[in-house]
XYZ file of C-alpha atoms in Angstrom:
620
model
C 1.326 22.227 6.785
C 4.240 22.060 4.336
C 4.244 24.635 1.528
C 6.960 23.716 -1.057
C 8.073 26.714 -3.505
C 6.903 25.221 -6.940
C 7.084 28.356 -9.094
C 7.769 27.681 -12.506
C 7.900 29.211 -15.922
C 5.131 27.905 -18.505
C 4.399 29.257 -21.762
C 1.799 32.392 -21.332
C -0.141 31.026 -24.518
C -3.348 28.757 -25.520
C -2.917 24.616 -25.523
C -3.191 24.898 -29.452
C -0.733 27.400 -29.610
C 1.580 24.696 -28.001
C 0.527 22.409 -31.317
C 1.195 24.998 -33.829
C 4.524 25.589 -32.778
C 5.131 21.872 -32.770
C 3.523 21.565 -36.403
C 5.834 24.322 -37.497
C 8.937 21.796 -36.031
C 7.712 18.757 -37.213
C 5.085 19.086 -39.721
C 6.064 15.799 -41.720
C 6.518 13.855 -38.321
C 3.558 10.985 -37.976
C 1.292 13.080 -35.465
C -1.530 10.152 -34.963
C -1.880 6.405 -35.635
C -4.870 4.943 -35.731
C -4.458 0.961 -36.946
C -2.648 1.284 -40.860
C -3.815 4.769 -40.506
C -1.380 7.646 -40.268
C -1.415 11.471 -39.955
C 1.197 13.878 -40.114
C 1.248 16.899 -38.099
C 0.526 19.188 -40.919
C -2.682 16.969 -42.464
C -3.619 17.425 -38.878
C -3.278 21.083 -38.131
C -4.766 21.829 -41.476
C -8.168 19.704 -41.157
C -8.259 21.160 -38.108
C -7.922 24.553 -39.235
C -10.845 23.938 -41.219
C -13.378 22.806 -38.779
C -12.331 26.223 -36.723
C -12.836 28.180 -39.536
C -16.450 27.081 -40.308
C -16.929 26.980 -36.296
C -16.203 30.806 -36.333
C -18.400 31.543 -39.144
C -21.086 30.307 -36.739
C -19.935 32.784 -34.533
C -17.798 30.445 -31.959
C -15.256 32.364 -29.776
C -13.679 32.700 -26.797
C -15.367 30.926 -23.544
C -18.101 29.508 -26.529
C -19.156 25.697 -25.447
C -19.188 23.063 -28.737
C -19.797 19.758 -28.241
C -17.508 16.964 -29.160
C -19.504 13.788 -29.517
C -16.967 11.040 -31.190
C -15.379 7.824 -30.772
C -11.511 7.455 -30.783
C -10.102 8.350 -34.309
C -8.147 11.329 -36.107
C -11.398 12.997 -36.345
C -11.926 13.547 -32.501
C -8.585 14.751 -32.458
C -9.780 17.405 -35.491
C -12.627 18.000 -33.439
C -11.098 19.094 -30.225
C -8.099 21.422 -31.629
C -10.402 22.935 -34.236
C -13.044 23.825 -31.269
C -9.501 25.320 -29.473
C -8.287 27.089 -32.982
C -11.981 28.538 -33.605
C -11.473 30.379 -29.788
C -13.654 28.017 -28.388
C -13.402 25.648 -25.482
C -15.071 21.980 -25.967
C -17.705 19.557 -24.142
C -16.575 15.679 -24.533
C -19.983 13.690 -24.779
C -18.684 10.039 -24.805
C -21.186 7.993 -27.023
C -21.258 5.149 -24.755
C -23.619 7.494 -22.482
C -27.395 7.110 -22.031
C -28.975 9.888 -24.074
C -30.725 10.912 -21.521
C -27.915 12.301 -19.596
C -26.298 13.156 -23.317
C -29.179 15.251 -23.433
C -28.983 16.886 -19.865
C -25.216 17.650 -20.421
C -25.858 19.635 -23.839
C -28.515 21.605 -22.717
C -26.716 22.567 -19.172
C -23.837 23.773 -21.077
C -26.225 25.276 -23.580
C -23.862 24.271 -26.700
C -25.484 25.453 -29.798
C -23.241 23.165 -32.133
C -22.197 19.681 -32.351
C -19.289 18.015 -33.370
C -20.156 14.558 -34.284
C -20.426 11.484 -36.786
C -22.985 9.543 -38.269
C -22.809 6.370 -36.542
C -23.571 8.420 -33.197
C -26.874 10.057 -34.242
C -29.141 7.369 -33.063
C -27.947 8.138 -29.195
C -28.208 11.743 -29.679
C -31.776 11.880 -30.383
C -33.717 14.702 -31.078
C -31.133 17.911 -29.458
C -31.234 21.963 -29.802
C -27.211 22.203 -30.842
C -27.063 22.125 -34.554
C -24.825 18.667 -35.357
C -21.754 19.349 -37.632
C -21.100 15.555 -39.371
C -17.243 15.417 -39.428
C -17.650 11.925 -41.753
C -20.828 13.012 -44.012
C -20.307 16.448 -44.200
C -17.094 17.049 -44.254
C -17.667 18.229 -47.804
C -19.116 21.419 -46.318
C -16.068 21.790 -44.396
C -13.331 20.808 -47.558
C -13.112 24.413 -49.065
C -12.418 26.158 -45.680
C -8.855 27.587 -45.461
C -5.865 25.164 -44.374
C -4.118 28.127 -42.577
C -3.655 28.634 -38.895
C -6.982 31.252 -38.581
C -5.831 34.540 -36.733
C -5.725 33.637 -32.558
C -8.647 34.791 -30.627
C -8.409 32.951 -27.292
C -6.516 33.805 -24.165
C -4.519 31.668 -21.849
C -7.769 32.901 -18.970
C -10.262 31.359 -21.457
C -12.029 28.198 -21.044
C -10.813 24.876 -22.555
C -13.054 22.662 -22.119
C -15.553 21.803 -19.325
C -15.721 18.134 -18.212
C -18.712 16.788 -15.984
C -18.241 14.613 -13.591
C -20.734 12.696 -11.336
C -22.744 14.951 -8.887
C -24.092 14.227 -5.622
C -27.440 16.152 -6.378
C -28.401 13.764 -8.587
C -27.084 15.470 -12.021
C -23.935 15.762 -13.317
C -21.503 19.194 -12.808
C -19.354 20.436 -14.839
C -16.087 21.374 -13.956
C -14.735 24.449 -16.176
C -10.769 24.659 -16.902
C -8.928 27.477 -18.487
C -5.666 27.090 -20.902
C -3.285 28.616 -18.535
C -4.067 26.062 -15.729
C -4.388 23.058 -19.063
C -1.145 24.704 -20.358
C 0.809 24.186 -16.760
C 0.000 20.710 -16.226
C 1.130 19.841 -20.201
C 4.397 21.662 -19.782
C 5.164 20.303 -16.537
C 4.021 16.899 -17.610
C 6.158 16.785 -20.936
C 9.279 17.518 -18.977
C 8.638 15.536 -16.258
C 7.633 12.587 -17.587
C 10.414 13.289 -20.484
C 8.112 12.827 -23.748
C 9.808 13.676 -27.024
C 10.003 13.521 -30.400
C 9.716 9.414 -31.926
C 7.834 8.629 -28.507
C 4.641 6.974 -28.540
C 1.920 6.902 -26.799
C -1.347 4.835 -26.600
C -4.968 6.546 -26.227
C -7.462 4.004 -24.788
C -9.241 6.138 -22.568
C -12.848 8.110 -23.177
C -12.433 11.809 -24.045
C -14.775 12.674 -21.058
C -12.363 10.815 -18.907
C -9.807 13.267 -17.783
C -6.490 10.475 -17.380
C -7.126 10.862 -21.384
C -5.938 14.535 -21.568
C -2.202 13.450 -20.591
C -1.783 10.917 -23.147
C -3.063 12.723 -26.306
C -1.585 16.313 -25.697
C 1.494 15.583 -24.256
C 2.795 14.192 -27.258
C 0.785 16.546 -29.407
C 3.106 19.626 -27.703
C 6.487 17.673 -27.729
C 6.967 15.895 -31.170
C 5.185 12.375 -30.593
C 3.316 10.040 -31.640
C -0.482 9.551 -30.629
C -1.787 5.768 -31.210
C -5.237 5.988 -31.146
C -6.798 2.556 -30.081
C -10.225 1.385 -31.182
C -12.800 1.232 -29.053
C -13.394 -2.073 -26.459
C -15.285 -3.024 -23.677
C -12.114 -3.627 -21.853
C -8.440 -2.578 -21.970
C -7.868 -5.397 -24.577
C -6.839 -3.491 -27.342
C -4.671 -1.467 -24.721
C -2.734 -4.869 -23.631
C -2.862 -6.390 -27.392
C -0.699 -3.045 -28.713
C 1.403 -3.321 -25.671
C 2.467 -6.620 -26.334
C 2.487 -6.073 -30.133
C 4.935 -3.187 -30.374
C 6.410 -2.575 -26.901
C 8.766 0.600 -26.420
C 5.861 3.123 -25.823
C 7.006 6.508 -24.259
C 4.346 7.223 -21.978
C 1.023 4.955 -20.760
C -1.652 6.505 -18.889
C -3.388 4.310 -16.564
C -5.565 3.147 -14.161
C -4.972 0.653 -11.139
C -7.433 -1.502 -12.638
C -5.808 -1.175 -15.937
C -2.657 -2.209 -14.361
C -3.878 -4.953 -12.644
C -5.629 -6.518 -15.715
C -2.391 -5.984 -18.119
C -0.328 -7.723 -15.167
C -2.782 -10.570 -15.192
C -2.869 -10.919 -19.171
C 0.710 -9.953 -20.306
C 3.263 -12.157 -21.274
C 6.113 -12.098 -18.684
C 8.118 -11.916 -21.559
C 7.016 -8.597 -22.578
C 7.350 -6.777 -19.639
C 10.840 -5.452 -19.906
C 10.943 -2.738 -22.234
C 7.538 -2.316 -22.761
C 7.017 1.173 -21.626
C 9.084 4.117 -20.442
C 6.660 5.129 -17.648
C 3.771 4.254 -15.933
C 1.555 7.076 -15.063
C -1.005 5.055 -12.812
C -4.099 8.164 -11.630
C -7.710 7.953 -10.933
C -8.027 5.357 -8.013
C -5.890 4.495 -4.804
C -3.004 2.682 -6.038
C -1.754 -0.100 -3.836
C 2.346 -1.564 -4.308
C 1.134 -4.852 -4.058
C -0.160 -4.354 -7.748
C 3.134 -3.171 -8.707
C 5.115 -6.556 -8.133
C 5.466 -7.534 -11.396
C 6.878 -4.642 -12.731
C 9.058 -3.724 -10.247
C 10.837 -7.143 -10.523
C 10.582 -7.646 -14.590
C 11.398 -4.344 -15.314
C 13.284 -2.020 -13.197
C 13.954 0.546 -15.619
C 10.087 1.123 -16.392
C 9.576 4.472 -14.056
C 5.999 4.297 -12.104
C 4.695 7.533 -11.067
C 1.319 7.422 -8.657
C -0.306 10.391 -10.148
C -3.123 12.175 -8.084
C -5.455 15.138 -9.137
C -9.060 15.978 -9.373
C -10.963 16.980 -12.254
C -11.002 20.554 -11.098
C -7.917 20.923 -10.688
C -6.600 19.569 -14.181
C -5.959 15.793 -14.331
C -3.064 15.776 -12.128
C -1.190 18.217 -9.511
C 0.466 15.727 -7.026
C 2.863 13.227 -7.965
C 5.226 10.155 -6.271
C 7.993 7.971 -8.485
C 7.995 4.698 -6.700
C 11.454 4.166 -5.888
C 13.350 0.640 -5.407
C 13.649 1.148 -1.831
C 9.661 1.845 -1.348
C 7.399 -0.550 0.834
C 6.276 -3.459 -1.488
C 2.828 -3.654 0.010
C 0.300 -0.934 1.407
C -0.922 2.268 -0.034
C 1.652 4.040 -2.795
C 1.908 8.043 -1.690
C 0.701 10.495 -3.927
C 3.984 12.299 -3.038
C 4.473 15.989 -4.139
C 2.819 18.963 -5.880
C 3.624 19.813 -9.668
C 4.872 23.036 -11.251
C 2.599 26.469 -9.623
C 0.839 23.920 -7.207
C 0.405 24.749 -3.941
C -1.041 21.329 -1.366
C -2.895 22.447 2.105
C -3.690 19.781 4.546
C -6.442 22.106 6.809
C -9.002 21.083 9.721
C -12.238 22.347 10.044
C -11.696 25.616 10.492
C -9.173 26.193 7.723
C -6.178 25.955 9.734
C -2.955 23.476 8.451
C -2.480 20.352 10.640
C 1.329 19.357 11.894
C 2.734 16.928 9.587
C 1.784 13.512 11.029
C -2.124 14.192 11.591
C -5.128 13.485 9.266
C -6.805 16.808 7.733
C -8.699 17.677 4.580
C -6.677 18.184 1.238
C -6.929 21.741 -0.428
C -5.495 22.445 -3.806
C -4.228 25.813 -4.614
C -2.059 27.347 -7.718
C -2.480 27.721 -11.686
C -4.077 24.402 -12.298
C -7.513 25.427 -9.936
C -10.917 25.550 -12.060
C -12.549 28.508 -12.836
C -15.651 26.772 -10.633
C -18.938 24.566 -11.952
C -20.922 25.902 -15.058
C -24.137 27.093 -13.992
C -23.418 26.144 -9.880
C -23.031 29.063 -7.979
C -23.745 27.790 -4.515
C -21.704 24.570 -5.303
C -18.909 26.358 -6.935
C -18.815 28.726 -3.538
C -18.836 25.610 -1.704
C -16.050 23.798 -2.777
C -14.038 27.171 -4.633
C -12.316 29.346 -1.620
C -10.236 32.419 -1.225
C -6.755 31.191 -0.491
C -5.403 32.200 2.499
C -1.983 31.441 2.011
C -1.248 32.730 -1.805
C -0.136 36.018 -2.228
C -1.655 36.002 -6.069
C -4.841 38.682 -5.924
C -8.074 36.813 -6.174
C -6.544 33.253 -5.833
C -8.843 30.625 -4.925
C -8.238 27.059 -3.664
C -10.091 23.821 -4.134
C -12.223 21.695 -1.049
C -11.153 18.311 -2.400
C -13.018 16.146 0.116
C -9.978 14.029 0.250
C -8.382 12.923 3.716
C -4.704 12.865 3.957
C -1.706 14.064 5.893
C 2.058 15.353 5.301
C 4.909 12.462 6.506
C 7.498 14.114 8.561
C 9.767 14.240 4.834
C 7.279 16.218 2.785
C 5.427 13.252 1.132
C 1.337 13.556 1.063
C -0.434 9.944 1.826
C -4.002 9.974 0.668
C -6.003 8.318 3.579
C -9.268 8.656 1.829
C -12.743 10.547 1.305
C -14.950 12.076 3.554
C -17.910 12.045 2.080
C -20.139 9.530 -0.313
C -17.726 9.958 -3.200
C -16.320 6.706 -4.588
C -13.840 5.877 -7.886
C -15.082 2.594 -9.851
C -12.314 1.900 -12.511
C -10.464 5.531 -11.980
C -14.410 6.868 -12.827
C -15.701 9.606 -9.990
C -18.796 8.535 -8.784
C -20.845 10.671 -6.409
C -23.380 7.887 -4.583
C -26.074 10.262 -3.965
C -26.340 10.655 -8.266
C -26.851 6.776 -8.336
C -29.167 7.001 -5.614
C -31.504 9.508 -7.339
C -31.555 7.897 -10.993
C -32.786 4.209 -8.624
C -35.053 6.380 -6.961
C -37.279 7.524 -10.110
C -37.657 4.232 -10.716
C -41.777 3.607 -10.049
C -41.264 0.048 -7.951
C -38.586 1.685 -5.975
C -39.719 3.298 -2.781
C -36.430 4.321 -1.147
C -32.769 2.967 -1.663
C -29.160 3.424 -0.843
C -26.234 2.635 -2.332
C -22.770 1.586 -0.876
C -19.363 0.780 -2.518
C -17.529 -2.188 -0.882
C -14.425 -3.748 -1.865
C -14.166 -7.514 -2.760
C -11.806 -10.063 -2.049
C -9.236 -8.553 -4.697
C -9.532 -4.902 -2.898
C -11.520 -3.741 -6.064
C -14.517 -1.569 -5.013
C -18.328 -2.460 -6.356
C -21.349 -0.536 -6.199
C -24.188 -2.257 -3.602
C -27.486 -0.789 -4.079
C -29.965 -1.264 -1.314
C -33.880 -1.211 -2.258
C -37.059 -1.019 -0.576
C -39.882 -1.790 -3.422
C -43.285 0.146 -3.379
C -46.225 -1.565 -2.386
C -44.763 -5.390 -2.465
C -43.946 -4.897 -6.190
C -40.556 -5.443 -6.462
C -38.575 -5.883 -9.714
C -35.998 -7.990 -10.207
C -32.216 -6.813 -10.105
C -32.471 -7.113 -14.449
C -35.647 -4.752 -14.503
C -33.370 -1.949 -12.333
C -29.939 -2.848 -14.049
C -31.850 -1.856 -17.349
C -33.582 0.953 -16.540
C -30.381 2.375 -15.010
C -28.228 1.574 -17.662
C -30.666 3.989 -19.512
C -29.584 6.911 -17.462
C -26.809 6.612 -16.090
C -22.840 5.415 -17.541
C -22.069 1.963 -17.444
C -19.461 2.322 -14.648
C -22.122 3.531 -12.237
C -24.724 1.065 -12.468
C -24.242 -1.386 -9.195
C -22.996 -4.700 -9.374
C -25.441 -6.059 -7.053
C -28.984 -5.248 -5.441
C -30.314 -6.197 -2.125
C -33.720 -5.880 -1.422
C -34.818 -5.184 1.882
C -38.564 -4.161 3.614
C -36.697 -1.052 5.379
C -33.862 0.812 5.147
C -32.206 1.624 8.753
C -31.903 4.960 10.339
C -30.220 6.819 12.745
C -32.010 8.962 15.377
C -32.259 12.096 13.307
C -33.925 10.086 10.668
C -30.709 9.138 7.986
C -30.274 6.540 6.440
C -27.789 4.420 8.634
C -25.163 3.122 6.446
C -23.118 1.386 8.777
C -25.897 -0.527 9.749
C -26.557 -1.858 6.275
C -25.698 -5.278 5.532
C -23.243 -6.493 3.874
C -24.087 -8.768 0.076
C -24.029 -12.271 1.004
C -24.206 -13.654 -2.373
C -27.787 -14.674 -2.449
C -29.495 -14.801 -6.018
C -32.939 -12.779 -6.076
C -35.218 -15.535 -7.378
C -34.517 -18.407 -8.964
C -32.201 -18.941 -11.885
C -33.422 -17.931 -15.146
C -34.460 -20.726 -17.370
C -33.154 -23.622 -14.429
C -30.084 -25.240 -13.870
C -26.954 -25.944 -15.785
C -27.258 -29.469 -17.857
C -23.803 -30.278 -19.434
C -20.687 -30.055 -18.362
C -19.518 -27.301 -20.065
C -22.669 -25.434 -18.483
C -21.825 -26.344 -15.233
C -18.237 -25.281 -15.303
C -18.356 -22.379 -16.611
C -21.689 -21.679 -14.137
C -18.974 -22.345 -11.386
C -16.929 -19.817 -12.760
C -19.585 -17.113 -13.190
C -20.515 -18.378 -9.429
C -16.834 -17.335 -8.064
C -16.138 -14.297 -10.128
C -19.712 -12.201 -9.279
C -19.954 -13.920 -5.960
C -23.187 -15.995 -6.118
C -24.714 -18.875 -5.092
C -26.165 -20.248 -8.465
C -27.017 -18.942 -11.887
C -29.070 -20.418 -14.283
C -28.522 -21.114 -17.932
C -30.657 -18.247 -19.234
C -28.795 -15.743 -16.984
C -27.029 -12.631 -18.110
C -22.855 -12.126 -17.175
C -23.644 -8.141 -17.407
C -26.607 -8.597 -15.921
C -26.033 -10.704 -12.723
C -22.785 -7.458 -11.796
C -20.143 -8.314 -14.481
C -18.785 -5.583 -16.372
C -15.692 -5.311 -18.793
C -13.047 -5.582 -15.500
C -14.989 -9.070 -14.138
C -15.546 -10.012 -17.905
C -11.573 -10.233 -18.676
C -11.065 -12.205 -15.666
C -14.492 -14.411 -17.072
C -11.885 -14.975 -20.621
C -8.769 -15.661 -18.726
C -10.670 -18.515 -16.753
C -12.348 -19.691 -19.728
C -8.896 -20.426 -21.136
C -7.381 -22.359 -18.142
C -10.446 -24.337 -18.151
C -11.490 -25.206 -21.685
C -8.353 -24.019 -23.629
C -9.934 -21.636 -25.638
C -9.615 -18.229 -26.890
C -12.820 -15.193 -26.546
C -11.896 -12.198 -27.403
C -14.053 -9.146 -25.039
C -16.330 -8.524 -27.919
C -17.523 -12.365 -28.787
C -18.264 -12.160 -25.090
C -20.699 -9.791 -25.758
C -22.153 -11.775 -28.608
C -22.486 -14.521 -26.188
C -24.087 -13.189 -23.057
C -26.673 -15.715 -21.718
C -24.822 -18.849 -19.703
C -26.161 -21.593 -22.399
C -25.465 -19.727 -25.471
C -21.602 -18.587 -23.935
C -21.102 -23.019 -22.964
C -22.273 -23.777 -26.588
C -19.848 -21.289 -28.026
C -16.769 -22.941 -25.684
C -18.343 -26.195 -26.834
C -18.069 -25.406 -30.188
C -14.526 -23.767 -30.145
C -12.769 -26.692 -28.755
C -14.369 -28.710 -31.186
C -12.773 -26.977 -33.574
C -9.335 -27.699 -32.012
C -10.193 -31.382 -32.252
C -7.814 -32.768 -35.228
C -10.354 -34.139 -38.020
C -10.320 -37.420 -38.829
C -9.208 -38.553 -35.135
C -11.351 -42.074 -35.630
C -12.822 -41.486 -32.113
C -16.210 -39.690 -32.557
C -14.353 -36.890 -30.510
C -16.549 -34.678 -32.965
C -20.230 -36.270 -32.178
C -19.513 -36.353 -28.577
C -19.523 -33.116 -25.436
C -16.037 -32.218 -25.015
C -15.523 -33.765 -21.360
C -11.466 -33.503 -21.167
C -10.290 -29.949 -21.061
C -6.959 -28.912 -21.697
């Protein structure tokens, strides 16, 4: 085990107090941009103060949880800061989550108040929490004082509770305190050189801790947060980076980086960003080649860290001499952080040997909300710390130290996986799938496709020969778990293989062969466009065939494969579609019709060859 001395000073304040200090320094600087709308530090602070005074009148104070269910907008940031300024802690609630999941999170957190907007009303249903609408209800807040409320929270109090997938079938909320968050942000501002004038895009959900880096480092350092509109993939991020360039910090997952590499015009690569911070998934050096070749001055940093230890606790900056293939190391600990590689008896293993990674230091969460047994299992007394009462987090990640003290990530011990940066417990998906009345038993695995991307694969044994189809199962799951947790493919079996002790033998589960369950919906493709489009679908979705009434997303497509579909449509047919437009044409036949229409619009009028009356046959 290698233990580095990472001790460093950081302000003994709450997170919002760092923001208030910045407001005093640069009140008229632009804090937020959202389309054509710009919000100064002064305006953002005053609007957050009004929310804070309103919440405090309702009894919000230290360790009191307030739900925040808002799409990306200035109002979302106003809400988050307002909760902190009132002294409370927020629970981020993604409006795209199924109502059942949102209801569970609100009930589990015991939130009495919910900051939201009218457009979120349908997904919130009938909740016990009191909804405070920051759009239609703003007149009720307008009369509140605009000055900073007197501070009541302490750095040891909760900043937020963020829910992650749970192996028992229900999400679990990690309790993050202000001191741990401030330690990370204070370190990140310096390590990533974030300062006045730097623009940082925010393109991910506030329920994803990747957003913490993008949102708060610029606000604490005088930069500008560029809030990007909601989209199904990362198209708004790609557009923003190509449109303006010169971003200070861009926080993305490896999946986002791959999409960016496929879509970006190479002439825009140099100067697009000063720093790419990549986190959430295992990073491969192969995916960095474009940036290392064309933008050698852009810093690329691999950041590792579970939600339970505040976003990031370990980093490695890619150097010119680093290998161009294979996994990128996760590096060395950040300030006030200890990383231990231990054997099952909690003894350090020598450099070069594999062990489980444990994390100690300032960023370790308080534990899981309302889960004392799980907290005791994952948050252990830190025997290597001289701080009384210090704990270390048991990550479940396998790792090893190299001889030079750099840490390498080697995979998971348990059934937890990362899908597009989101942490997913396979047990939660299995529990949701098992609740489907036609399912007798099931198992879920994550398999890598030819490109190295992970896809979820569900194995299903039907009840009493009443086999559901994949679309029925997918629709059932979409009502209960987030879309990124819904399996891409379903394999129907007569029985699941078992080990001698009666457990599911996951190693004996067969690979998915790409066979379509049942006949193609609507029959086989007929026109040339449908046939060419079907071939693209089969290639992307790894299927033998598709029908004209099949739905791309019901067949296992997602926002990432949707981007690939748009790229191939442009290459094959010479037409441009937006990802949002793809959702308007989910069936193969309707998408083919849209392609034909766009192709005809490109043919000059009056050409005299009758091309406007025939089916397009030659694609650019």
